[in-house]
CSV table of C-alpha atoms and ligand atoms in Angstrom, one decimal:
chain,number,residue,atom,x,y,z
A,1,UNK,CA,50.6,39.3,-45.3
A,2,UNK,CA,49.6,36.0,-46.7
A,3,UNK,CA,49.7,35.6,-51.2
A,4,UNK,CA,46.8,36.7,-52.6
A,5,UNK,CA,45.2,34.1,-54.3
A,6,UNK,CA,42.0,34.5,-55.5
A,7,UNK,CA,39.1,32.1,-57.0
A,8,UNK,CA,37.5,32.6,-60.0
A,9,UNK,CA,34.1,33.5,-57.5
A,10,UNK,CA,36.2,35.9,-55.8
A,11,UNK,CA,37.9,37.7,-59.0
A,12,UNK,CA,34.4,38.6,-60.3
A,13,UNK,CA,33.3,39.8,-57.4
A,14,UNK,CA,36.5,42.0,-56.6
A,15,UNK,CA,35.9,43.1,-60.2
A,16,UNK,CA,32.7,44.6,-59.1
A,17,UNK,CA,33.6,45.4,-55.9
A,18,UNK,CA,36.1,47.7,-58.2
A,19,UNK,CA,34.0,48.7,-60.5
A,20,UNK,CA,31.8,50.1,-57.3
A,21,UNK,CA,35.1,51.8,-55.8
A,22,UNK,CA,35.6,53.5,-58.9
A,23,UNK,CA,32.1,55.4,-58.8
A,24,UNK,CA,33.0,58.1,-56.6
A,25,UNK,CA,33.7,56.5,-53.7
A,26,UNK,CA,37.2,57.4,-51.4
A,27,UNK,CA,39.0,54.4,-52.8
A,28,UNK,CA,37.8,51.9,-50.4
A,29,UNK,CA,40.3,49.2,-49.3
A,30,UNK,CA,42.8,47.5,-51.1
A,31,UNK,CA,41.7,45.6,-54.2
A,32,UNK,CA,41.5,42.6,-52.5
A,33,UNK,CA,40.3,43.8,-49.1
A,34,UNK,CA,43.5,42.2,-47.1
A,35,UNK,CA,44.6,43.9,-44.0
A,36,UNK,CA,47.8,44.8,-43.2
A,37,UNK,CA,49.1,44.9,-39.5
A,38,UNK,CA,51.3,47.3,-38.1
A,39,UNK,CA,53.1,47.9,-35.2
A,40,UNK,CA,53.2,51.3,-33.7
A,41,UNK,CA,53.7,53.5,-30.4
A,42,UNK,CA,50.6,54.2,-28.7
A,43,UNK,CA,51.6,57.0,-26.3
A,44,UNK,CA,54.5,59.1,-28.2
A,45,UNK,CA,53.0,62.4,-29.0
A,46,UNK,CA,54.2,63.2,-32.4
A,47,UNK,CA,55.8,59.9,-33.1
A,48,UNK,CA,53.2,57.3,-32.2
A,49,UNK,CA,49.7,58.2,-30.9
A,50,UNK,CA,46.3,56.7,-30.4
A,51,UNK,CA,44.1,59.6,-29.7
A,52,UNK,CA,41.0,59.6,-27.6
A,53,UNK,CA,38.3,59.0,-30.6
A,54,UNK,CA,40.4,55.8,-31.4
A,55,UNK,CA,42.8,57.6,-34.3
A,56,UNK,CA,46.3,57.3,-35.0
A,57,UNK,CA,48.9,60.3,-35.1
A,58,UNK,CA,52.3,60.5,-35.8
A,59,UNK,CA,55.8,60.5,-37.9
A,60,UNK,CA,55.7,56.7,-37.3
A,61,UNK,CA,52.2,56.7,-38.4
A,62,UNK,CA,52.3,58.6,-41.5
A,63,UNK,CA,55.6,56.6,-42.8
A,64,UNK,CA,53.6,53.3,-42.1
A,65,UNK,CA,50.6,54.5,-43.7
A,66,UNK,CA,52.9,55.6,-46.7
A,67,UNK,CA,54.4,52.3,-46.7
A,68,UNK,CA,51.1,50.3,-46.1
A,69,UNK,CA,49.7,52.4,-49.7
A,70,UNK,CA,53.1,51.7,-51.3
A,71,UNK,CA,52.5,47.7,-50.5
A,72,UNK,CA,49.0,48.0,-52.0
A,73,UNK,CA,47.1,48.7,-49.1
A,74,UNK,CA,44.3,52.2,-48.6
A,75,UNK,CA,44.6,53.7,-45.2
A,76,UNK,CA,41.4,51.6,-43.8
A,77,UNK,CA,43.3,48.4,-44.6
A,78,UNK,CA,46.0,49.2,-42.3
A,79,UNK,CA,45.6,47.6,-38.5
A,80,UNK,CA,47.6,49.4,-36.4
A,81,UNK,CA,48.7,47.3,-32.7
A,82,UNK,CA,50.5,48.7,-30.0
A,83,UNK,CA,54.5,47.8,-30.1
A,84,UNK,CA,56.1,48.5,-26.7
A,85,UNK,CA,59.5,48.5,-27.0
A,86,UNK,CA,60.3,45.5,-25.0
A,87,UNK,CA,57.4,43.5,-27.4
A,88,UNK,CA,58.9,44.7,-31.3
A,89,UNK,CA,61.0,41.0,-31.9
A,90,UNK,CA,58.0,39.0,-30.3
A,91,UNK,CA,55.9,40.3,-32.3
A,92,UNK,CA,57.8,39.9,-35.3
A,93,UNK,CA,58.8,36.4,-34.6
A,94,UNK,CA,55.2,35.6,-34.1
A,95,UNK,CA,53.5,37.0,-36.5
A,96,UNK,CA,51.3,38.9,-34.9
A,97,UNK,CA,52.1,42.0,-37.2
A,98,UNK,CA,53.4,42.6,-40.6
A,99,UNK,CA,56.2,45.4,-39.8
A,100,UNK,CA,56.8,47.4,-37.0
A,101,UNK,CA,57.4,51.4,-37.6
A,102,UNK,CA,57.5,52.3,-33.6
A,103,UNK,CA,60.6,55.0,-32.9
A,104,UNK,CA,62.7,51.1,-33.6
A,105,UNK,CA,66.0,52.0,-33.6
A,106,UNK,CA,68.3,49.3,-35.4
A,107,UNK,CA,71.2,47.7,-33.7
A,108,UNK,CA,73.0,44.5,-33.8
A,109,UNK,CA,71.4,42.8,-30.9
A,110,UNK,CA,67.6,43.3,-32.9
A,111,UNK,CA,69.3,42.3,-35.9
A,112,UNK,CA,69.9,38.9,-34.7
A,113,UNK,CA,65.8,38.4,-34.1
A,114,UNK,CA,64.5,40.7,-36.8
A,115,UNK,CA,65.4,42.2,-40.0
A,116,UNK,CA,65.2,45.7,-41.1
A,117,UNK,CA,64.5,48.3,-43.5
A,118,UNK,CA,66.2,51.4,-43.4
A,119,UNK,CA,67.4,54.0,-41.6
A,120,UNK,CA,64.3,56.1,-42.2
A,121,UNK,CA,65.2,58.8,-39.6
A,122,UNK,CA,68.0,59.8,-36.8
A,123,UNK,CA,67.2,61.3,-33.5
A,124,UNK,CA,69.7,61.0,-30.7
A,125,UNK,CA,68.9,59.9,-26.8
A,126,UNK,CA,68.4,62.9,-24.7
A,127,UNK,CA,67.3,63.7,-21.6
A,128,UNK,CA,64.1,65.4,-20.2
A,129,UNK,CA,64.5,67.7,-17.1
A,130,UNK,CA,61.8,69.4,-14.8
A,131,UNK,CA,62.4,73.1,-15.7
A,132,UNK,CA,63.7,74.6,-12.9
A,133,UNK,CA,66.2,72.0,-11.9
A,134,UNK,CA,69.9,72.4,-13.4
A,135,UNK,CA,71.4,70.6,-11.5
A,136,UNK,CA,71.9,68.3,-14.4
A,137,UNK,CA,74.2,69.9,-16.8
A,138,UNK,CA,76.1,66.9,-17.8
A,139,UNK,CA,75.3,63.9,-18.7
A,140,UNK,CA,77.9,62.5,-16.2
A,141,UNK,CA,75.3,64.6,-13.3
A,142,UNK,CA,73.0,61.5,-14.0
A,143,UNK,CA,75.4,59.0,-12.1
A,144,UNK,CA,73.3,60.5,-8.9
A,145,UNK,CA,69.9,60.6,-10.0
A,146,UNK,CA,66.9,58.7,-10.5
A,147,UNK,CA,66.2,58.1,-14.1
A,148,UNK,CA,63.5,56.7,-16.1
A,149,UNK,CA,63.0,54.8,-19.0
A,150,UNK,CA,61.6,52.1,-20.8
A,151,UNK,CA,62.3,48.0,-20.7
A,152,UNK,CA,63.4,46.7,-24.2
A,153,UNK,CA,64.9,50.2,-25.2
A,154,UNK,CA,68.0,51.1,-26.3
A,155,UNK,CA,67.5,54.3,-24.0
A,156,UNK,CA,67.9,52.0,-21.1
A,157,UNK,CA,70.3,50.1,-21.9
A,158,UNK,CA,72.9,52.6,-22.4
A,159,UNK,CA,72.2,54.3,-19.1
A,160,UNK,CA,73.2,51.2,-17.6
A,161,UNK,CA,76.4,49.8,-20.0
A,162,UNK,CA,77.7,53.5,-20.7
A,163,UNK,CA,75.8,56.8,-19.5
A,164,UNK,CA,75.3,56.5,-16.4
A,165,UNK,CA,76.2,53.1,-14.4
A,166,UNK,CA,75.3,54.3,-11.0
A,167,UNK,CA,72.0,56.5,-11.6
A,168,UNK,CA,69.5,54.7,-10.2
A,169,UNK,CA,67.4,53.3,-13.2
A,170,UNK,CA,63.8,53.2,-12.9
A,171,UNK,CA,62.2,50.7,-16.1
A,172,UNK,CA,58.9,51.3,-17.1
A,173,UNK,CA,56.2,49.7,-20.3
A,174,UNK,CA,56.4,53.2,-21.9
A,175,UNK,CA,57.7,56.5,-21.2
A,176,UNK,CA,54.6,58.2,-20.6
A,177,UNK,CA,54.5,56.6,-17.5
A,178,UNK,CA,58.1,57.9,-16.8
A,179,UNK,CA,56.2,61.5,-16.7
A,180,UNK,CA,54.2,61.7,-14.0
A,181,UNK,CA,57.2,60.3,-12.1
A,182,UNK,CA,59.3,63.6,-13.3
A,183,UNK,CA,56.1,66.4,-12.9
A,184,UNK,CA,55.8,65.1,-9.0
A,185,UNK,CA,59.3,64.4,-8.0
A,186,UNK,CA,60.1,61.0,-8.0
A,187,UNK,CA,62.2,60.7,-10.9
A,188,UNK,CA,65.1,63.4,-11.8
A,189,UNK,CA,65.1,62.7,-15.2
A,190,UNK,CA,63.4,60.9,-18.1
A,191,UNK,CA,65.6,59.5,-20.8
A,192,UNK,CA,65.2,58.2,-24.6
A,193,UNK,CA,64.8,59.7,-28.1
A,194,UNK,CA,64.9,64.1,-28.5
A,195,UNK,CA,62.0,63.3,-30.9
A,196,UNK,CA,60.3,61.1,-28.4
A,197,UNK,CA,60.9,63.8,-25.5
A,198,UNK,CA,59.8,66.9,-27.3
A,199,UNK,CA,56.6,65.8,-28.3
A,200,UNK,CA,55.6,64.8,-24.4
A,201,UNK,CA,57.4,68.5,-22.7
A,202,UNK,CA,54.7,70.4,-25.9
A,203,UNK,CA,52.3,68.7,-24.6
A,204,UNK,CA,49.4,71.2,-23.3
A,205,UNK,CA,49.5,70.0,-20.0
A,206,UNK,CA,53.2,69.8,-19.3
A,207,UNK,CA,54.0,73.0,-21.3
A,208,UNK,CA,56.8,75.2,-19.5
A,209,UNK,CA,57.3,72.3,-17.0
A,210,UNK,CA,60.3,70.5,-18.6
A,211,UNK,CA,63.1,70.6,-20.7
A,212,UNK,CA,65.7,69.2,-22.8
A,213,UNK,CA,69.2,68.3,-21.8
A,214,UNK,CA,70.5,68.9,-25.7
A,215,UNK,CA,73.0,66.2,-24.9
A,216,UNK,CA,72.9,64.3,-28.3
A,217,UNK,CA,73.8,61.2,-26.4
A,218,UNK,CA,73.6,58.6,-29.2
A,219,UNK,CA,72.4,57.8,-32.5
A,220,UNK,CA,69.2,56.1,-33.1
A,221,UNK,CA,68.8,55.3,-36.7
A,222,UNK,CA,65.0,54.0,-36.8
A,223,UNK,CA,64.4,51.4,-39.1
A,224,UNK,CA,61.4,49.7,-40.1
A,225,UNK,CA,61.1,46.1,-38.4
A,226,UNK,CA,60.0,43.0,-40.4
A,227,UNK,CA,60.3,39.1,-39.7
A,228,UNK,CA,63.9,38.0,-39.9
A,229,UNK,CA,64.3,36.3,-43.4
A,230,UNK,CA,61.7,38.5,-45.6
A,231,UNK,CA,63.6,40.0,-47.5
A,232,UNK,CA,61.2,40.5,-50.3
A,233,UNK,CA,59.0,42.9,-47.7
A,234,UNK,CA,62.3,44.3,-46.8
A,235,UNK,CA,63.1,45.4,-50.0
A,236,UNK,CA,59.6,46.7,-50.7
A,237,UNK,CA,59.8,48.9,-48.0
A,238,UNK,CA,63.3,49.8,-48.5
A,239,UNK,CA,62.1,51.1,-51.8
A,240,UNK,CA,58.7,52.7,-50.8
A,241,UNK,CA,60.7,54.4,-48.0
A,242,UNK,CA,63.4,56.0,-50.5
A,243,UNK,CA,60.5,57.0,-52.4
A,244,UNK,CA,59.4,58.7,-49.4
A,245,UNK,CA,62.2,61.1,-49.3
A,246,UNK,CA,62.2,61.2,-52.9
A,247,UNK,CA,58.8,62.8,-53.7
A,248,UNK,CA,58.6,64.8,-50.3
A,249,UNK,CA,55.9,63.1,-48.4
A,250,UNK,CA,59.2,62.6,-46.2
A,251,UNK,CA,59.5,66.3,-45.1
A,252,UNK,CA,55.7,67.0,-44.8
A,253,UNK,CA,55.5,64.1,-42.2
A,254,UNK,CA,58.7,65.5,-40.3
A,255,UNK,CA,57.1,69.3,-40.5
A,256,UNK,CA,53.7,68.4,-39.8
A,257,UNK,CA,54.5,65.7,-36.9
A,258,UNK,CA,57.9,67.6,-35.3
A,259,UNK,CA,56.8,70.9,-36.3
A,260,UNK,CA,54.2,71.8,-33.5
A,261,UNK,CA,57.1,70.5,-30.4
A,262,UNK,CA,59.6,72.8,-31.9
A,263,UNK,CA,62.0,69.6,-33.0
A,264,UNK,CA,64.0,70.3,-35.3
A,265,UNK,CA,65.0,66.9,-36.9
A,266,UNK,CA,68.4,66.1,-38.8
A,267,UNK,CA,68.2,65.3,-42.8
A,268,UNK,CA,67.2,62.1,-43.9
A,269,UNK,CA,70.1,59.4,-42.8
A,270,UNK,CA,71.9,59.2,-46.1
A,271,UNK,CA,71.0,62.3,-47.5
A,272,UNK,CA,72.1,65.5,-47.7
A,273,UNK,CA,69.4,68.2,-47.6
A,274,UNK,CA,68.4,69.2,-45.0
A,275,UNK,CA,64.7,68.4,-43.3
A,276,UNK,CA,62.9,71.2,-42.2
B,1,LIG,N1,64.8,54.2,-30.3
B,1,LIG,C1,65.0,53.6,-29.1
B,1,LIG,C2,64.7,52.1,-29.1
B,1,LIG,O1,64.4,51.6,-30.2
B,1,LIG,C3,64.3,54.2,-27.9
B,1,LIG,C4,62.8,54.5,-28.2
B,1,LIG,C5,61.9,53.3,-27.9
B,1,LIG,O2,62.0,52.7,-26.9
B,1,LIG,O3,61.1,53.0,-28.8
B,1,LIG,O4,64.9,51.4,-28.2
């Protein structure tokens, strides 16, 4: 986001630009017409998901569009761009978006690049199984198998510092490709978020072909990304993200997003009530 400044041409036209909005239309863009670029998840059913006809689905997506309106910016302003995990800090750091909402769990290690508002939700790493196999009952059973998960994640990284040293780790861009790998054979198990892992096993066609471990492996307390030192957008969202949970939108997103996968998601981190 760059300040608005505006000329004295570009006042009167806004001012009828407005005036037009206010006839009827659906609100347009933002009063000045700036975008606003965010980083999401492209391929995380239920969390972050460009869809076939070029829209965006999702938790992540509804809590940036909440955000983005909060900040001053209609739905059509908002640019979404795809945020694999191993991209969120470059990004940032460049400045090729504004915030990142993309499943971005905060940790020290990110915190060093990046800054973060937040916690806006707490899943825990899991693990996703091909339905008829149990021989993973544990999550010490992964030391033998071959696991998948993504480069950049957190996922990953505890498989190899804590969970399971010896498994043998198989890194992809993003987890969907882990999937294929698990329906045919080649990988035992695919590991990150519950919330990222239910919405692929609902999927319509790997329904009845997988399931969870239930192992509650960590917590993951996503966070909103922004560029290391903007604290003033940090705050802004802090507060548009409180407001969030406040009014309800909060819930709705978590029912309508997590509802269809059967998730069932804990409270709000730092509340009390429960979500769903
Ligand atoms: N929440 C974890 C992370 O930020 C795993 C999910 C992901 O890769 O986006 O690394």
């Amino acid at each position: 986001m760059k300040p608005r400044k505006v000329s004295a041409a570009a006042a009167a036209a806004l001012t009828l630009a407005l005036a037009a909005t206010a006839c009827g239309s659906d609100g347009g863009g933002s009063d000045d017409g700036k975008k606003i670029t965010v980083g999401i998840k492209f391929d995380q059913p239920g969390v972050g998901l460009k869809t076939p006809d070029g829209g965006y689905q999702g938790f992540d997506v509804d809590v940036a569009r909440y955000v983005a309106r909060e900040l001053g910016y209609a739905p059509s302003d908002v640019v979404f761009k795809e945020a694999k995990s191993a991209d969120r800090e470059t990004l940032l750091q460049r400045g090729d978006v504004d915030f990142i909402a993309a499943s971005y769990s905060i940790n020290d290690e990110r915190r060093k690049k990046v800054d973060f508002a937040g916690p806006y939700f707490l899943a825990h790493q899991d693990v996703l199984v091909r339905a008829g196999d149990d021989s993973i009952k544990t999550p010490a059973d992964l030391n033998d198998k071959k696991l998948c998960s993504v480069t950049g994640s957190t996922s990953a990284q505890n498989v190899k510092t804590k969970l399971a040293p010896r498994a043998q780790l198989q890194e992809y861009g993003g987890y969907s490709e882990c999937l294929t790998g698990l329906e045919n054979g080649t990988i035992d198990a695919v590991t990150t978020d519950d919330a990222i892992l239910a919405g692929y096993a609902a999927q319509d066609q790997f329904k009845g072909k997988f399931r969870l471990g239930g192992f509650k492996l960590s917590d993951e307390l996503y966070g909103i990304g922004v560029k290391k030192g903007d604290t003033e957008l940090r705050n802004r969202i802090d507060a548009a993200l409180r407001k969030m949970v406040q009014d309800s939108e909060w819930k709705k997103a978590v029912e309508a997003n997590f509802g269809p996968a059967g998730y069932r998601s804990e409270p709000p981190p730092g509340l009390s009530t429960p979500a769903g």
